[in-house]
Short mmCIF file of C-alpha atoms in Angstrom, two decimals:
data_model
loop_
_atom_site.label_atom_id
_atom_site.label_comp_id
_atom_site.label_asym_id
_atom_site.label_seq_id
_atom_site.Cartn_x
_atom_site.Cartn_y
_atom_site.Cartn_z
CA MET A 1 75.03 25.58 -187.37
CA GLN A 2 78.59 25.94 -186.21
CA GLY A 3 81.29 28.00 -187.86
CA HIS A 4 81.42 31.43 -186.24
CA LYS A 5 84.42 32.22 -184.04
CA GLY A 6 82.71 34.82 -181.87
CA LEU A 7 79.33 35.69 -180.39
CA VAL A 8 76.43 35.39 -182.82
CA TRP A 9 74.63 38.73 -182.57
CA ALA A 10 71.74 38.19 -184.98
CA ALA A 11 69.94 35.52 -187.00
CA ALA A 12 67.20 35.89 -189.61
CA TRP A 13 65.12 33.55 -191.78
CA SER A 14 64.89 34.37 -195.45
CA PRO A 15 61.30 35.35 -196.36
CA ASP A 16 60.95 32.20 -198.48
CA GLY A 17 62.07 30.06 -195.53
CA SER A 18 64.84 28.27 -197.42
CA LYS A 19 67.84 29.91 -195.75
CA ILE A 20 69.02 31.44 -192.50
CA ALA A 21 71.56 34.23 -192.15
CA THR A 22 73.64 34.83 -189.04
CA ALA A 23 75.79 37.81 -188.02
CA SER A 24 78.70 37.64 -185.62
CA GLU A 25 81.24 39.70 -183.71
CA ASP A 26 83.87 37.70 -185.66
CA ARG A 27 83.28 40.18 -188.56
CA THR A 28 81.49 37.63 -190.73
CA ALA A 29 77.95 36.86 -191.76
CA LYS A 30 77.00 33.40 -192.91
CA ILE A 31 74.18 31.97 -194.99
CA TRP A 32 72.96 28.48 -194.15
CA ASP A 33 70.66 25.98 -195.80
CA ALA A 34 67.64 25.91 -193.48
CA LYS A 35 66.94 22.23 -194.18
CA THR A 36 70.42 20.74 -193.92
CA GLY A 37 72.24 23.32 -191.79
CA GLN A 38 75.01 23.39 -194.37
CA GLU A 39 76.97 26.62 -194.67
CA LEU A 40 76.31 28.08 -198.12
CA GLN A 41 78.15 31.39 -198.03
CA ALA A 42 80.52 33.27 -195.74
CA LEU A 43 80.42 37.06 -196.12
CA LYS A 44 83.81 38.41 -195.03
CA ARG A 45 84.37 42.00 -196.16
CA HIS A 46 83.47 43.84 -192.95
CA ARG A 47 86.28 45.11 -190.71
CA GLY A 48 84.25 45.10 -187.52
CA GLY A 49 81.64 42.95 -185.82
CA ILE A 50 78.31 42.64 -187.64
CA SER A 51 75.50 43.84 -185.41
CA GLN A 52 72.44 43.12 -187.56
CA ILE A 53 71.42 41.36 -190.73
CA ALA A 54 68.30 41.72 -192.92
CA TRP A 55 66.92 39.89 -195.96
CA SER A 56 65.35 41.67 -198.89
CA PRO A 57 61.64 40.84 -199.30
CA ASP A 58 62.41 38.64 -202.35
CA SER A 59 65.12 36.67 -200.47
CA LEU A 60 67.68 37.47 -203.18
CA ARG A 61 69.80 39.99 -201.27
CA LEU A 62 71.14 40.41 -197.78
CA ALA A 63 72.02 43.61 -195.94
CA THR A 64 74.46 43.81 -193.02
CA ALA A 65 75.23 46.54 -190.47
CA SER A 66 78.61 46.72 -188.78
CA LYS A 67 80.82 48.34 -186.16
CA ASP A 68 83.12 49.33 -189.04
CA LYS A 69 80.71 52.26 -189.78
CA THR A 70 79.45 50.69 -193.01
CA SER A 71 76.53 48.64 -194.24
CA ARG A 72 76.85 46.23 -197.12
CA ILE A 73 74.50 44.54 -199.56
CA TRP A 74 75.23 41.03 -200.76
CA ASP A 75 73.97 38.62 -203.39
CA ALA A 76 72.44 35.85 -201.28
CA GLU A 77 73.04 33.17 -203.93
CA THR A 78 76.70 33.85 -204.69
CA GLY A 79 77.83 35.66 -201.56
CA LYS A 80 79.19 38.48 -203.73
CA GLU A 81 79.35 41.94 -202.23
CA LEU A 82 77.15 44.20 -204.35
CA LEU A 83 77.37 47.58 -202.59
CA VAL A 84 78.97 49.34 -199.64
CA LEU A 85 76.81 51.97 -197.95
CA LYS A 86 79.17 54.65 -196.58
CA GLY A 87 78.06 57.74 -194.72
CA HIS A 88 77.72 56.90 -191.05
CA THR A 89 80.63 58.03 -188.88
CA ARG A 90 80.16 55.52 -186.06
CA TRP A 91 78.87 52.01 -185.39
CA VAL A 92 75.83 51.05 -187.52
CA LYS A 93 73.51 49.21 -185.16
CA SER A 94 70.34 48.57 -187.13
CA ILE A 95 69.39 47.88 -190.75
CA THR A 96 66.07 47.06 -192.40
CA TRP A 97 64.45 46.91 -195.86
CA ASN A 98 61.20 48.70 -196.61
CA PRO A 99 58.23 46.47 -197.50
CA ASP A 100 58.78 46.49 -201.27
CA GLY A 101 62.59 46.26 -201.13
CA SER A 102 63.16 49.61 -202.84
CA LYS A 103 64.86 51.28 -199.84
CA ILE A 104 67.03 50.45 -196.85
CA ALA A 105 67.13 52.27 -193.53
CA THR A 106 70.06 52.22 -191.11
CA ALA A 107 70.57 53.54 -187.57
CA SER A 108 73.89 54.47 -185.99
CA ASP A 109 75.77 55.64 -182.93
CA ASP A 110 76.47 58.85 -184.89
CA LYS A 111 73.00 60.11 -183.80
CA THR A 112 71.47 59.70 -187.27
CA ALA A 113 69.41 57.26 -189.26
CA ARG A 114 69.80 57.15 -193.03
CA ILE A 115 67.76 55.97 -196.00
CA TRP A 116 69.51 54.39 -198.98
CA ASP A 117 68.78 53.18 -202.50
CA PRO A 118 69.82 49.49 -202.41
CA GLY A 119 70.16 49.45 -206.19
CA THR A 120 72.75 52.21 -206.44
CA GLY A 121 74.00 52.64 -202.88
CA LYS A 122 73.02 56.32 -203.01
CA GLU A 123 72.17 58.02 -199.73
CA LEU A 124 68.63 59.38 -200.11
CA GLN A 125 67.95 60.95 -196.71
CA VAL A 126 69.80 61.71 -193.49
CA LEU A 127 67.39 61.69 -190.56
CA LYS A 128 68.86 64.23 -188.12
CA GLY A 129 67.25 65.24 -184.86
CA HIS A 130 68.33 62.82 -182.16
CA VAL A 131 70.98 64.06 -179.72
CA ASP A 132 72.37 60.63 -178.84
CA SER A 133 72.92 57.23 -180.43
CA VAL A 134 70.10 55.79 -182.56
CA ALA A 135 69.56 52.18 -181.50
CA SER A 136 67.02 50.98 -184.06
CA VAL A 137 64.96 51.92 -187.08
CA ALA A 138 61.74 50.36 -188.39
CA TRP A 139 59.59 51.01 -191.47
CA SER A 140 55.87 51.64 -191.27
CA PRO A 141 53.79 48.88 -192.90
CA ASP A 142 53.13 51.05 -195.97
CA GLY A 143 56.76 52.16 -196.25
CA THR A 144 55.99 55.88 -196.15
CA MET A 145 57.44 56.47 -192.69
CA ALA A 146 60.23 55.25 -190.45
CA ALA A 147 60.42 55.14 -186.65
CA THR A 148 63.69 55.47 -184.74
CA ALA A 149 64.59 54.74 -181.11
CA SER A 150 67.41 56.57 -179.38
CA ASP A 151 69.55 56.80 -176.28
CA ASP A 152 68.30 60.39 -175.94
CA ASP A 153 65.12 58.92 -174.35
CA THR A 154 62.96 59.70 -177.40
CA ALA A 155 61.59 57.98 -180.46
CA LYS A 156 60.86 59.84 -183.67
CA VAL A 157 58.65 59.31 -186.69
CA TRP A 158 60.01 60.46 -190.05
CA ASP A 159 58.66 61.03 -193.55
CA SER A 160 60.77 58.62 -195.60
CA ALA A 161 60.43 60.68 -198.78
CA THR A 162 61.46 64.05 -197.36
CA GLY A 163 63.41 63.09 -194.23
CA LYS A 164 61.33 65.47 -192.13
CA THR A 165 60.40 64.74 -188.54
CA LEU A 166 56.67 64.07 -188.20
CA GLN A 167 56.50 63.27 -184.50
CA THR A 168 58.75 63.13 -181.46
CA LEU A 169 57.63 60.62 -178.85
CA GLN A 170 58.85 61.95 -175.54
CA GLY A 171 58.09 60.57 -172.10
CA HIS A 172 60.50 57.75 -171.30
CA GLU A 173 63.10 58.40 -168.63
CA GLY A 174 65.78 56.15 -170.11
CA SER A 175 67.23 55.05 -173.43
CA ILE A 176 64.70 53.66 -175.89
CA VAL A 177 66.02 50.42 -177.35
CA SER A 178 63.32 49.71 -179.94
CA ALA A 179 60.30 51.27 -181.64
CA LEU A 180 57.95 49.00 -183.58
CA TRP A 181 54.81 49.68 -185.64
CA SER A 182 51.46 48.01 -185.12
CA PRO A 183 50.35 46.00 -188.19
CA ASP A 184 47.93 48.74 -189.29
CA GLY A 185 50.46 51.54 -188.80
CA SER A 186 48.29 53.40 -186.31
CA LYS A 187 50.45 52.91 -183.21
CA ILE A 188 54.07 52.52 -182.18
CA ALA A 189 55.30 50.43 -179.27
CA THR A 190 58.54 51.40 -177.53
CA ALA A 191 60.75 49.55 -175.03
CA SER A 192 63.03 51.45 -172.70
CA ASP A 193 65.81 51.07 -170.15
CA ASP A 194 63.56 52.94 -167.69
CA SER A 195 61.76 49.63 -166.99
CA THR A 196 58.69 50.64 -169.00
CA ALA A 197 57.10 50.05 -172.37
CA GLY A 198 54.99 52.65 -174.12
CA ILE A 199 52.29 52.69 -176.81
CA TRP A 200 51.87 55.85 -178.88
CA LYS A 201 49.34 57.11 -181.38
CA THR A 202 50.75 57.92 -184.81
CA ASN A 203 49.60 60.75 -187.04
CA LYS A 204 47.54 58.27 -189.03
CA LEU A 205 45.42 57.41 -186.01
CA ILE A 206 45.26 61.01 -184.79
CA SER A 207 44.06 62.22 -188.20
CA GLN A 208 41.38 59.55 -188.25
CA GLU A 209 40.23 60.52 -184.77
CA LEU A 210 40.09 64.17 -185.74
CA ALA A 211 38.14 63.34 -188.90
CA ASP A 212 35.72 61.27 -186.84
CA MET A 213 35.36 64.17 -184.43
CA GLU A 214 34.67 66.55 -187.28
CA LYS A 215 31.92 64.28 -188.55
CA GLU A 216 30.42 64.10 -185.08
CA LEU A 217 30.47 67.88 -184.75
CA ALA A 218 28.92 68.30 -188.19
CA ALA A 219 26.20 65.84 -187.24
CA ARG A 220 25.55 67.73 -184.02
CA ASN A 221 25.32 71.03 -185.89
CA GLY A 222 22.90 69.46 -188.34
CA ARG A 223 20.70 68.26 -185.53
CA GLU A 224 20.90 71.69 -183.91
CA ALA A 225 19.89 73.37 -187.19
CA GLU A 226 16.96 71.02 -187.54
CA ARG A 227 15.88 71.76 -183.99
CA ARG A 228 15.97 75.51 -184.73
CA GLY A 229 13.69 75.15 -187.69
CA GLY A 230 15.82 73.76 -190.50
CA GLY A 231 18.09 75.36 -193.02
CA ALA A 232 21.64 76.52 -192.62
CA ILE A 233 22.78 78.20 -189.47
CA LYS A 234 23.47 81.80 -190.45
CA GLU A 235 25.14 82.80 -187.25
CA GLU A 236 26.89 80.42 -184.91
CA ARG A 237 26.82 81.54 -181.32
CA LYS A 238 29.66 80.87 -178.97
CA PRO A 239 28.98 77.50 -177.39
CA SER A 240 28.54 77.27 -173.66
CA ALA A 241 31.33 75.93 -171.47
CA ARG A 242 29.31 72.76 -171.17
CA LYS A 243 29.54 72.18 -174.93
CA ARG A 244 33.18 73.16 -175.47
CA PHE A 245 35.79 70.58 -176.29
CA LYS A 246 39.42 70.94 -175.33
CA ILE A 247 41.43 68.36 -177.18
CA LYS A 248 45.09 69.07 -177.66
CA TRP A 249 46.31 68.81 -181.26
CA ASP A 250 50.04 68.28 -181.94
CA ALA A 251 51.52 70.80 -184.35
CA ALA A 252 53.52 67.96 -185.92
CA LEU A 253 50.32 67.00 -187.72
CA GLY A 254 50.53 70.09 -189.89
CA ARG A 255 47.35 71.53 -191.36
CA PHE A 256 44.16 69.60 -190.64
CA GLY A 257 41.60 69.58 -193.46
CA HIS A 258 38.87 71.69 -191.85
CA GLY A 259 40.75 73.04 -188.87
CA GLN A 260 39.81 76.64 -189.67
CA ALA A 261 36.09 75.90 -189.90
CA MET A 262 36.25 74.07 -186.62
CA ALA A 263 38.07 76.99 -184.99
CA GLU A 264 35.29 79.30 -186.17
CA LYS A 265 32.88 77.13 -184.24
CA ASN A 266 34.97 77.73 -181.12
CA VAL A 267 36.09 74.11 -180.86
CA SER A 268 39.82 73.89 -180.13
CA ILE A 269 41.39 70.65 -181.33
CA PHE A 270 44.72 69.49 -179.97
CA HIS A 271 46.40 66.19 -179.38
CA ASP A 272 49.55 65.72 -177.32
CA THR A 273 52.01 63.37 -179.00
CA LYS A 274 55.03 64.55 -177.07
CA LYS A 275 54.15 62.10 -174.34
CA PRO A 276 53.33 58.41 -174.73
CA LEU A 277 49.79 57.37 -175.39
CA LEU A 278 50.51 54.60 -172.93
CA ILE A 279 53.38 54.14 -170.55
CA PHE A 280 53.20 51.45 -167.95
CA LYS A 281 54.61 52.78 -164.69
CA LYS A 282 52.70 50.93 -161.98
CA HIS A 283 55.36 48.32 -161.26
CA ALA A 284 57.59 49.00 -158.27
CA GLY A 285 60.61 47.34 -159.88
CA ALA A 286 62.09 46.43 -163.23
CA VAL A 287 59.64 45.15 -165.84
CA HIS A 288 61.10 42.02 -167.39
CA PHE A 289 58.25 40.54 -169.45
CA ALA A 290 55.52 42.04 -171.62
CA ALA A 291 53.08 40.66 -174.19
CA PHE A 292 49.81 41.47 -175.97
CA SER A 293 46.62 39.48 -175.59
CA PRO A 294 45.54 37.43 -178.64
CA ASP A 295 42.95 40.04 -179.65
CA GLY A 296 45.38 42.95 -179.13
CA ARG A 297 43.10 44.77 -176.65
CA LEU A 298 45.18 44.08 -173.56
CA ALA A 299 48.83 43.88 -172.56
CA ILE A 300 50.42 41.90 -169.76
CA THR A 301 53.58 42.68 -167.80
CA THR A 302 55.54 41.03 -165.00
CA GLY A 303 57.94 42.75 -162.67
CA ASN A 304 60.39 42.42 -159.85
CA ASP A 305 57.63 43.58 -157.51
CA ASP A 306 56.13 40.07 -157.81
CA THR A 307 52.97 41.23 -159.54
CA VAL A 308 51.39 40.69 -162.94
CA LYS A 309 49.48 43.59 -164.43
CA ILE A 310 46.86 43.55 -167.17
CA TRP A 311 46.54 46.82 -169.10
CA ASN A 312 43.94 48.33 -171.40
CA ILE A 313 46.05 49.50 -174.32
CA LYS A 314 43.54 52.18 -175.33
CA THR A 315 43.50 53.93 -171.97
CA GLY A 316 46.79 52.79 -170.47
CA LYS A 317 44.98 51.92 -167.25
CA VAL A 318 45.57 48.81 -165.21
CA VAL A 319 42.59 46.52 -165.67
CA ARG A 320 43.78 43.96 -163.16
CA THR A 321 46.76 43.49 -160.88
CA LEU A 322 47.41 39.84 -160.16
CA ARG A 323 49.11 39.62 -156.81
CA GLY A 324 49.39 37.23 -153.93
CA GLY A 325 49.60 34.15 -156.08
CA HIS A 326 53.37 33.85 -155.94
CA ILE A 327 55.77 34.57 -153.09
CA PHE A 328 58.51 35.89 -155.37
CA GLY A 329 60.15 35.76 -158.80
CA ILE A 330 57.39 35.75 -161.42
CA LYS A 331 59.26 34.88 -164.61
CA THR A 332 56.71 34.70 -167.41
CA ALA A 333 53.01 35.24 -168.02
CA SER A 334 51.10 34.01 -171.05
CA PHE A 335 47.53 34.47 -172.27
CA SER A 336 45.28 31.57 -173.12
CA PRO A 337 44.27 31.45 -176.81
CA ASN A 338 40.86 32.98 -176.00
CA GLY A 339 42.50 35.75 -173.96
CA LYS A 340 40.43 35.05 -170.83
CA LEU A 341 43.08 33.35 -168.71
CA VAL A 342 46.72 33.90 -167.81
CA ALA A 343 49.32 31.31 -166.86
CA THR A 344 52.28 32.39 -164.72
CA ALA A 345 55.58 30.71 -163.87
CA ALA A 346 57.66 31.70 -160.87
CA SER A 347 60.87 31.04 -158.95
CA ASP A 348 58.83 30.13 -155.85
CA ASP A 349 58.40 26.65 -157.37
CA SER A 350 54.84 27.24 -158.55
CA ALA A 351 52.68 28.04 -161.55
CA ALA A 352 49.20 29.50 -161.53
CA VAL A 353 46.15 30.02 -163.75
CA TRP A 354 44.31 33.31 -163.32
CA ASP A 355 40.93 34.64 -164.41
CA ILE A 356 41.53 38.04 -166.01
CA GLN A 357 37.97 39.21 -165.40
CA THR A 358 38.10 38.71 -161.63
CA GLY A 359 41.84 38.78 -161.02
CA GLN A 360 41.48 35.61 -158.96
CA ILE A 361 43.59 32.47 -159.10
CA LEU A 362 41.60 29.60 -160.55
CA LYS A 363 44.28 26.99 -160.02
CA LYS A 364 47.58 27.07 -158.12
CA ILE A 365 50.07 24.44 -159.22
CA THR A 366 52.44 23.69 -156.35
CA GLU A 367 53.67 20.21 -157.17
CA HIS A 368 56.96 21.51 -158.55
CA THR A 369 59.96 21.17 -156.25
CA ARG A 370 62.16 23.83 -157.84
CA HIS A 371 61.90 26.99 -159.96
CA VAL A 372 59.30 27.01 -162.74
CA ASN A 373 60.82 28.71 -165.76
CA THR A 374 57.97 28.86 -168.29
CA ALA A 375 54.25 28.09 -168.50
CA PHE A 376 52.44 28.07 -171.84
CA PHE A 377 48.93 27.16 -172.90
CA SER A 378 48.44 24.57 -175.63
CA PRO A 379 47.09 25.92 -178.95
CA ASP A 380 43.57 24.77 -178.02
CA GLY A 381 43.85 26.23 -174.49
CA LYS A 382 43.01 22.95 -172.74
CA TYR A 383 46.46 22.23 -171.35
CA ILE A 384 49.50 23.95 -169.88
CA ILE A 385 53.11 22.85 -170.18
CA THR A 386 55.60 23.98 -167.52
CA ALA A 387 59.40 23.79 -167.60
CA HIS A 388 60.95 23.01 -164.25
CA ASP A 389 64.47 23.19 -162.79
CA GLN A 390 63.99 19.69 -161.34
CA GLN A 391 64.74 17.84 -164.60
CA THR A 392 61.14 17.69 -165.85
CA ALA A 393 58.45 19.33 -167.91
CA ILE A 394 54.89 18.70 -166.82
CA ILE A 395 51.57 18.77 -168.70
CA TRP A 396 48.59 20.00 -166.70
CA ASP A 397 44.87 20.16 -167.29
CA ALA A 398 44.24 23.92 -167.54
CA ALA A 399 40.70 23.61 -166.13
CA THR A 400 41.38 21.36 -163.14
CA GLY A 401 45.06 21.95 -162.47
CA LEU A 402 45.63 18.18 -162.36
CA MET A 403 48.95 16.76 -163.50
CA LEU A 404 48.44 14.67 -166.62
CA LYS A 405 51.93 13.70 -167.72
CA GLU A 406 55.46 14.22 -166.46
CA LEU A 407 58.09 14.38 -169.18
CA ILE A 408 61.35 13.08 -167.73
CA GLY A 409 64.27 13.15 -170.12
CA HIS A 410 66.81 15.75 -169.00
CA PRO A 411 69.48 15.09 -166.34
CA GLY A 412 69.46 18.78 -165.31
CA GLY A 413 67.07 21.70 -165.13
CA VAL A 414 64.55 22.21 -167.95
CA PHE A 415 64.60 25.81 -169.12
CA PHE A 416 61.94 25.88 -171.80
CA ALA A 417 58.97 23.86 -173.04
CA SER A 418 57.00 24.78 -176.15
CA TRP A 419 54.08 23.39 -178.14
CA SER A 420 54.11 22.58 -181.83
CA PRO A 421 51.58 24.70 -183.77
CA ASP A 422 49.16 21.77 -184.03
CA GLY A 423 49.58 20.87 -180.34
CA LYS A 424 50.67 17.31 -181.12
CA GLN A 425 54.27 17.63 -179.99
CA ILE A 426 56.28 19.36 -177.27
CA ALA A 427 59.92 20.41 -177.30
CA THR A 428 61.98 20.81 -174.12
CA THR A 429 65.49 22.20 -173.55
CA GLY A 430 67.79 22.37 -170.59
CA GLN A 431 71.17 22.43 -168.92
CA ASP A 432 72.30 19.25 -170.65
CA GLY A 433 72.36 20.86 -174.11
CA PHE A 434 69.79 18.36 -175.41
CA VAL A 435 66.46 19.01 -177.09
CA VAL A 436 63.83 16.38 -176.49
CA ILE A 437 60.72 16.04 -178.67
CA TRP A 438 57.69 14.45 -177.02
CA ASP A 439 54.43 13.06 -178.33
CA PHE A 440 51.69 14.90 -176.47
CA ALA A 441 49.07 12.14 -176.69
CA THR A 442 51.28 9.44 -175.16
CA GLY A 443 53.88 11.49 -173.28
CA ARG A 444 56.56 9.37 -174.90
CA ARG A 445 59.88 10.67 -176.09
CA VAL A 446 60.00 10.82 -179.89
CA LYS A 447 63.49 12.20 -180.42
CA ARG A 448 66.46 13.23 -178.30
CA ILE A 449 68.94 15.52 -180.01
CA LYS A 450 72.34 16.59 -178.71
CA ALA A 451 71.76 20.14 -179.87
CA HIS A 452 74.52 22.12 -178.20
CA ASP A 453 77.65 21.88 -176.08
CA ASP A 454 76.27 24.20 -173.41
CA TRP A 455 72.94 25.14 -171.86
CA THR A 456 70.14 25.26 -174.44
CA TRP A 457 67.81 28.11 -173.61
CA SER A 458 64.93 27.69 -176.01
CA ALA A 459 63.44 25.62 -178.81
CA VAL A 460 60.71 26.94 -181.08
CA PHE A 461 58.82 25.05 -183.78
CA HIS A 462 58.66 26.20 -187.39
CA PRO A 463 55.07 27.10 -188.41
CA ASP A 464 54.71 23.82 -190.35
CA ALA A 465 56.18 21.82 -187.40
CA SER A 466 58.80 20.22 -189.63
CA ARG A 467 61.76 21.99 -188.03
CA LEU A 468 62.94 23.35 -184.74
CA ILE A 469 65.28 26.25 -184.01
CA THR A 470 67.33 26.26 -180.83
CA ALA A 471 69.48 28.83 -179.02
CA SER A 472 72.37 28.11 -176.68
CA ASN A 473 75.09 29.43 -174.42
CA ASP A 474 77.63 27.91 -176.83
CA ARG A 475 77.24 30.97 -179.12
CA THR A 476 75.23 29.10 -181.75
CA ALA A 477 71.69 28.72 -182.94
CA ALA A 478 70.72 25.54 -184.74
CA ILE A 479 67.90 24.22 -186.91
CA TRP A 480 66.81 20.62 -186.72
CA LYS A 481 64.56 18.63 -189.02
CA ILE A 482 62.17 16.72 -186.76
CA ASN A 483 59.16 15.92 -188.97
CA ARG A 484 58.37 15.67 -192.63
CA ALA A 485 57.38 18.96 -194.22
CA PRO A 486 53.90 19.30 -195.81
CA GLU A 487 55.36 19.15 -199.31
CA GLU A 488 57.11 15.87 -198.46
CA LEU A 489 53.87 14.44 -197.09
CA ALA A 490 52.12 15.50 -200.29
CA GLU A 491 54.72 13.60 -202.34
CA ILE A 492 54.24 10.51 -200.18
CA GLU A 493 50.47 10.69 -200.58
CA LYS A 494 50.93 11.09 -204.31
CA GLU A 495 53.19 8.05 -204.43
CA LEU A 496 50.76 5.98 -202.36
CA ALA A 497 47.89 7.06 -204.60
CA ALA A 498 49.88 5.99 -207.64
CA ARG A 499 50.60 2.61 -206.06
CA GLN A 500 46.94 2.21 -205.15
CA GLY A 501 45.97 3.03 -208.71
CA SER A 502 48.39 0.41 -209.97
CA ASN A 503 46.85 -2.18 -207.66
CA ASP A 504 43.34 -1.22 -208.78
CA ALA A 505 44.34 -1.86 -212.40
CA SER A 506 45.54 -5.38 -211.62
CA PRO A 507 43.44 -8.14 -213.30
CA HIS A 508 43.49 -10.06 -210.01
CA ARG A 509 41.74 -7.22 -208.15
CA ASN A 510 38.40 -8.27 -206.62
CA ASP A 511 35.90 -5.61 -207.73
CA GLN A 512 33.42 -6.56 -205.03
CA ALA A 513 35.99 -6.19 -202.28
CA GLN A 514 37.03 -2.86 -203.78
CA SER A 515 33.48 -1.50 -203.50
CA VAL A 516 33.08 -2.65 -199.90
CA GLU A 517 36.45 -1.54 -198.49
CA GLU A 518 36.26 2.10 -197.33
CA GLU A 519 39.08 2.23 -194.77
CA PRO A 520 42.64 1.06 -195.41
CA SER A 521 43.58 -2.19 -193.76
CA ALA A 522 45.83 -2.29 -190.70
CA GLN A 523 48.66 -3.39 -192.98
CA LYS A 524 48.18 -0.36 -195.23
CA ARG A 525 47.82 1.99 -192.28
CA PHE A 526 51.09 0.68 -190.87
CA LYS A 527 52.77 1.18 -194.22
CA ILE A 528 51.65 4.79 -194.34
CA ARG A 529 52.89 5.36 -190.79
CA SER A 530 56.26 3.87 -191.66
CA LEU A 531 56.63 6.21 -194.60
CA LEU A 532 55.84 9.20 -192.40
CA CYS A 533 58.31 8.32 -189.66
#
């Protein structure tokens, strides 16, 4: 997809998957056909670079945020500008729709976030409280709250209906660049310039924990009453120090349902939400990679201190520190699908497979002759693919560490290698600007695409494996059709079934042969394969 005249700052799929929108410093946004790559619309009314772009949940409208201090809403079909959202006094950096598309939130360098009605353009709330630029804004999954991240080293949680601050998340020692909700809305993850990431409890989780505590206390009192002879306790004595609880409760929660009754029982309930629930500070240098385990119980980080750390996200404690496996430059770390193993790639020309439980290296892969850029498990966890600066990607047996196949098809370094969702294909990218698609079973090259005019950094498969999206130094991202989509395969199967039915109806058809034949002949199998290619 080529057409922008400046850096492309953002790209987003439409929720229905039919289109892609891009935003550029050239003051335009563009809408592209996701299948053909054809430019459908060019949105040109902004007077400054467009920093972010967001689709409405129904894919019918597009919202843009710009350095010109405005946000705009567009008709995605016609490209017509529908509304201009004016109110911010400086660069608008972030824009997002709430889950049902009834509101839009924006974040700006003017130290505020704002909530808008996308139907009328009316400003509904101004979220004031940050003392420096607001870098991003994100809606809670139920749309009742918004979270903001700011250069003032804090994140805040807001009531979207009233605009009131519900929580201030304070503990980072540098600008917070993003704040994102967990799928259930119980936690917020933050990323900061202070080389750390943090995980914080939200009021929803705190309230649930307090309610659970209240139930536990009530159950204990009931058991105590029964022990004393039954009936209600007429006079509650002051509990001993051994039985007291001291749990800090943040005032931002407001009134808790039975807080007074609990106070009468001499149980003080507090919860500190002015500091992160989790903040990972054990690395001795910058943290440059972080990810969750498949089950969400653990997190993994890599740092300039040449270690990999596994964290318990409930306690924030380091479960394992993986060290000594690489001499220097650990680039990436990825969990196996079952979450029991970790694969690492490093600049010391090696990759490694680690056991999380023991922290020991199971296999060290040292056959590379230059930097290893990525290492990813296959979807079934049986294999690992590494991308290597020495012109190759290599498939390894994850259990034995043995090299199975070497994929040679790039004249320069290979930056990235990824699996298709079904594990049947691999995509590699590199310095040459090409994307190469490989058949995993045979190791043979299926397609070679001149994707970009400069280094191609990554290539990621669409969930149905029919398309690939690439990113490059040449200021473009591109989508490529590499396989038939499921709906196309369904049409082919339908056509073949119709042909088969026509053959069955032929008077020359041998009924006996029809009853015996269960598998298609080699000729028919070849015909099906040719239609799928």
